[in-house]
């Protein structure tokens, strides 16, 4: 299975720029997606195919990468961005998710 | 509008079988794939399996032969059935739509299932 590795947690101040990384154990081309999950809610799609912003998602969010290394950037971070962020690949079977990065605001 | 809603039991006894229904609206099961994803309390997301729009299925090998996914297109429903439940199957179970970009663009609210001894 394709293992996706994310840093477990980050803490930033509002207005700062934050990058969340996701490293795949094998190439996933650009079939990488990013989701935001707030406590008690279902995940919501932020970025698809590595760098495409989902409709309705603020332009503060952006994604980049291909192959095995991917990044989700939030710039500037707002208080409402407190959440856990997951990467997910759909290039290899089975679909897999990263362990999630919990973003906290200082 | 697109909606997915999971319905199922809150509590299942140890070693028993879990059955959850995902009822969808706003799209056809013959056009889009529907996946099952679960999340134990305080933990991350785990892909369980899929119902392809053509009627085939795919499963995470972690669940071996315990898991079965089926559908009733006339009722716009996808079913998850998993047997031999253990306490570590306690989780929130989500269904999600996968579109032609292979992204999970819509999710249900999930159903929290506790496995009790």
Coordinates of C-alpha atoms in Angstrom, one line a residue:
Chain A
X1 CA 0.0 0.0 0.0
X2 CA 1.1 3.6 -0.6
X3 CA 2.0 5.2 2.7
X4 CA 1.4 8.9 3.0
X5 CA 3.4 10.6 5.7
X6 CA 2.4 13.9 7.3
X7 CA 3.8 15.9 10.2
X8 CA 1.3 15.3 13.1
X9 CA 0.9 18.9 14.2
X10 CA 1.7 22.5 13.5
X11 CA 1.1 25.8 15.5
X12 CA 1.1 29.1 13.7
X13 CA -0.1 32.6 14.4
X14 CA -3.0 34.2 12.4
X15 CA -1.7 36.1 9.4
X16 CA 1.3 33.8 8.9
X17 CA 2.0 31.4 6.0
X18 CA 1.9 27.7 6.8
X19 CA 3.0 24.7 4.6
X20 CA 1.7 21.2 5.3
X21 CA 3.7 18.4 3.7
X22 CA 2.7 15.0 2.5
X23 CA 5.3 12.5 1.3
X24 CA 4.3 9.3 -0.5
X25 CA 6.2 6.0 -0.3
X26 CA 5.9 5.7 -4.1
X27 CA 4.9 7.9 -6.9
X28 CA 1.2 8.9 -7.1
X29 CA 1.7 11.2 -10.2
X30 CA -0.6 14.1 -9.4
X31 CA -3.5 12.1 -8.1
X32 CA -3.2 13.7 -4.7
X33 CA -6.0 15.5 -2.9
X34 CA -6.3 17.5 0.3
X35 CA -9.1 17.6 2.8
X36 CA -9.9 19.7 5.9
X37 CA -11.7 18.2 8.8
X38 CA -13.0 20.1 11.8
X39 CA -14.0 18.3 15.0
X40 CA -17.2 16.4 14.7
X41 CA -17.6 17.0 11.0
X42 CA -16.9 15.2 7.8
X43 CA -13.9 16.0 5.7
X44 CA -14.3 18.6 3.0
X45 CA -12.3 18.8 -0.2
X46 CA -9.8 21.7 -0.5
X47 CA -7.4 20.8 -3.3
X48 CA -7.7 18.1 -6.0
X49 CA -5.2 16.7 -8.4
X50 CA -2.4 18.2 -6.4
X51 CA -2.9 21.9 -7.3
X52 CA -6.5 22.6 -8.2
X53 CA -8.6 24.7 -5.9
X54 CA -12.0 23.2 -5.2
X55 CA -14.9 25.5 -6.0
X56 CA -15.9 27.7 -3.0
X57 CA -12.6 27.2 -1.2
X58 CA -10.8 30.5 -0.4
X59 CA -7.8 31.4 -2.5
X60 CA -5.7 31.4 0.6
X61 CA -5.4 27.7 0.1
X62 CA -3.1 26.3 -2.6
X63 CA -1.4 23.0 -3.4
X64 CA 1.7 21.9 -5.2
X65 CA 3.8 18.8 -6.0
X66 CA 3.9 15.7 -8.0
X67 CA 5.4 12.2 -7.7
X68 CA 6.1 11.7 -4.1
X69 CA 6.3 15.1 -2.5
X70 CA 3.3 17.4 -2.0
X71 CA 2.5 20.6 -0.1
X72 CA -0.6 22.3 1.0
X73 CA -0.1 26.0 1.7
X74 CA -2.4 28.4 3.6
X75 CA -1.5 32.1 3.3
X76 CA -2.5 33.9 5.3
X77 CA -3.8 31.6 8.0
X78 CA -7.0 32.6 9.7
X79 CA -8.5 31.5 13.0
X80 CA -11.2 29.5 11.2
X81 CA -8.4 27.3 9.6
X82 CA -8.0 25.4 12.9
X83 CA -8.6 21.8 11.8
X84 CA -6.9 18.6 10.8
X85 CA -5.7 18.4 7.2
X86 CA -5.4 15.1 5.3
X87 CA -3.8 14.2 2.0
X88 CA -5.2 11.3 0.0
X89 CA -3.9 9.5 -3.1
X90 CA -6.0 7.8 -5.7
X91 CA -3.2 6.7 -8.1
X92 CA -2.5 3.4 -6.5
X93 CA -4.9 0.8 -5.1
X94 CA -5.9 0.8 -2.3
X95 CA -6.8 4.5 -1.9
X96 CA -4.8 5.8 1.2
X97 CA -4.9 8.8 3.4
X98 CA -2.1 10.5 5.3
X99 CA -2.2 10.4 9.1
X100 CA -3.4 14.0 9.2
X101 CA -1.8 17.3 10.3
X102 CA -3.5 19.1 13.2
X103 CA -3.2 22.8 12.7
X104 CA -3.5 25.0 15.8
X105 CA -3.4 28.7 16.0
X106 CA -1.3 30.5 18.6
Chain B
X1 CA -28.2 19.1 -4.7
X2 CA -25.8 16.2 -3.9
X3 CA -26.3 14.5 -0.6
X4 CA -25.2 11.3 1.1
X5 CA -26.6 10.1 4.4
X6 CA -25.5 7.1 6.4
X7 CA -27.9 5.2 8.6
X8 CA -27.0 2.4 10.9
X9 CA -26.9 1.3 14.5
X10 CA -25.2 3.2 17.3
X11 CA -24.1 0.0 19.1
X12 CA -23.1 -3.4 17.9
X13 CA -22.2 -6.4 20.0
X14 CA -18.8 -7.9 19.9
X15 CA -18.4 -10.5 17.1
X16 CA -21.7 -9.4 15.5
X17 CA -22.3 -8.0 12.1
X18 CA -22.5 -4.3 11.2
X19 CA -24.8 -3.1 8.5
X20 CA -24.9 0.6 7.3
X21 CA -26.8 2.1 4.5
X22 CA -25.7 5.1 2.5
X23 CA -28.6 6.8 0.8
X24 CA -27.6 9.3 -1.9
X25 CA -29.5 12.0 -3.8
X26 CA -28.7 14.4 -6.6
X27 CA -26.6 11.9 -8.6
X28 CA -26.8 8.4 -10.0
X29 CA -24.9 5.4 -8.6
X30 CA -24.4 4.3 -12.2
X31 CA -22.4 7.5 -12.9
X32 CA -20.4 8.0 -9.8
X33 CA -18.4 5.7 -7.5
X34 CA -19.2 5.6 -3.8
X35 CA -16.6 4.8 -1.2
X36 CA -16.6 3.9 2.5
X37 CA -14.1 5.5 4.9
X38 CA -14.0 5.1 8.6
X39 CA -12.4 7.0 11.5
X40 CA -11.8 5.6 15.0
X41 CA -12.2 8.2 17.7
X42 CA -9.3 10.6 17.8
X43 CA -7.6 8.9 14.9
X44 CA -7.2 9.4 11.1
X45 CA -9.2 8.3 8.1
X46 CA -9.1 4.7 6.7
X47 CA -10.3 3.7 3.3
X48 CA -12.4 0.6 3.5
X49 CA -13.7 -0.1 0.0
X50 CA -15.7 1.1 -3.0
X51 CA -18.8 0.5 -5.1
X52 CA -17.8 1.3 -8.7
X53 CA -20.4 2.9 -10.9
X54 CA -20.4 -0.2 -13.1
X55 CA -21.4 -2.4 -10.2
X56 CA -18.0 -3.9 -9.3
X57 CA -16.5 -3.5 -5.9
X58 CA -13.0 -3.1 -4.4
X59 CA -11.9 -3.7 -0.8
X60 CA -9.0 -2.8 1.5
X61 CA -7.2 -6.0 2.1
X62 CA -6.9 -5.0 5.8
X63 CA -10.5 -6.1 6.1
X64 CA -9.9 -9.4 4.4
X65 CA -13.1 -11.3 3.9
X66 CA -15.0 -9.5 6.7
X67 CA -16.3 -6.7 4.4
X68 CA -19.0 -6.7 1.8
X69 CA -20.3 -3.7 -0.2
X70 CA -23.4 -3.8 -2.4
X71 CA -26.0 -1.5 -3.8
X72 CA -29.6 -1.0 -4.9
X73 CA -29.6 1.5 -7.7
X74 CA -33.4 1.7 -7.7
X75 CA -33.3 3.1 -4.2
X76 CA -30.0 5.0 -4.6
X77 CA -28.5 3.1 -1.8
X78 CA -25.1 1.6 -1.1
X79 CA -24.7 -0.9 1.7
X80 CA -21.8 -1.8 3.9
X81 CA -21.8 -5.1 5.8
X82 CA -18.9 -6.1 8.0
X83 CA -18.9 -9.2 10.2
X84 CA -16.9 -10.4 13.2
X85 CA -16.7 -7.0 14.8
X86 CA -14.1 -6.2 17.4
X87 CA -13.7 -3.3 19.7
X88 CA -11.2 -1.7 17.4
X89 CA -14.0 -1.4 14.8
X90 CA -15.5 1.3 16.9
X91 CA -15.4 4.3 14.6
X92 CA -17.4 6.8 12.6
X93 CA -18.2 5.4 9.2
X94 CA -18.5 7.7 6.2
X95 CA -19.7 7.2 2.7
X96 CA -18.2 9.6 0.1
X97 CA -18.8 10.2 -3.6
X98 CA -15.8 9.9 -6.0
X99 CA -16.0 11.8 -9.2
X100 CA -14.1 11.6 -12.5
X101 CA -11.1 13.4 -11.0
X102 CA -10.9 10.5 -8.5
X103 CA -11.5 13.0 -5.6
X104 CA -14.0 12.6 -2.8
X105 CA -16.1 15.6 -3.5
X106 CA -19.1 14.9 -1.3
X107 CA -19.2 13.2 2.0
X108 CA -22.0 12.0 4.3
X109 CA -22.1 13.2 7.9
X110 CA -21.1 9.8 9.1
X111 CA -22.5 7.4 11.6
X112 CA -20.7 6.6 14.9
X113 CA -20.7 2.9 15.7
X114 CA -19.6 1.5 19.0
X115 CA -18.7 -2.1 19.4
X116 CA -19.6 -3.3 22.8
X117 CA -18.7 -6.4 24.8

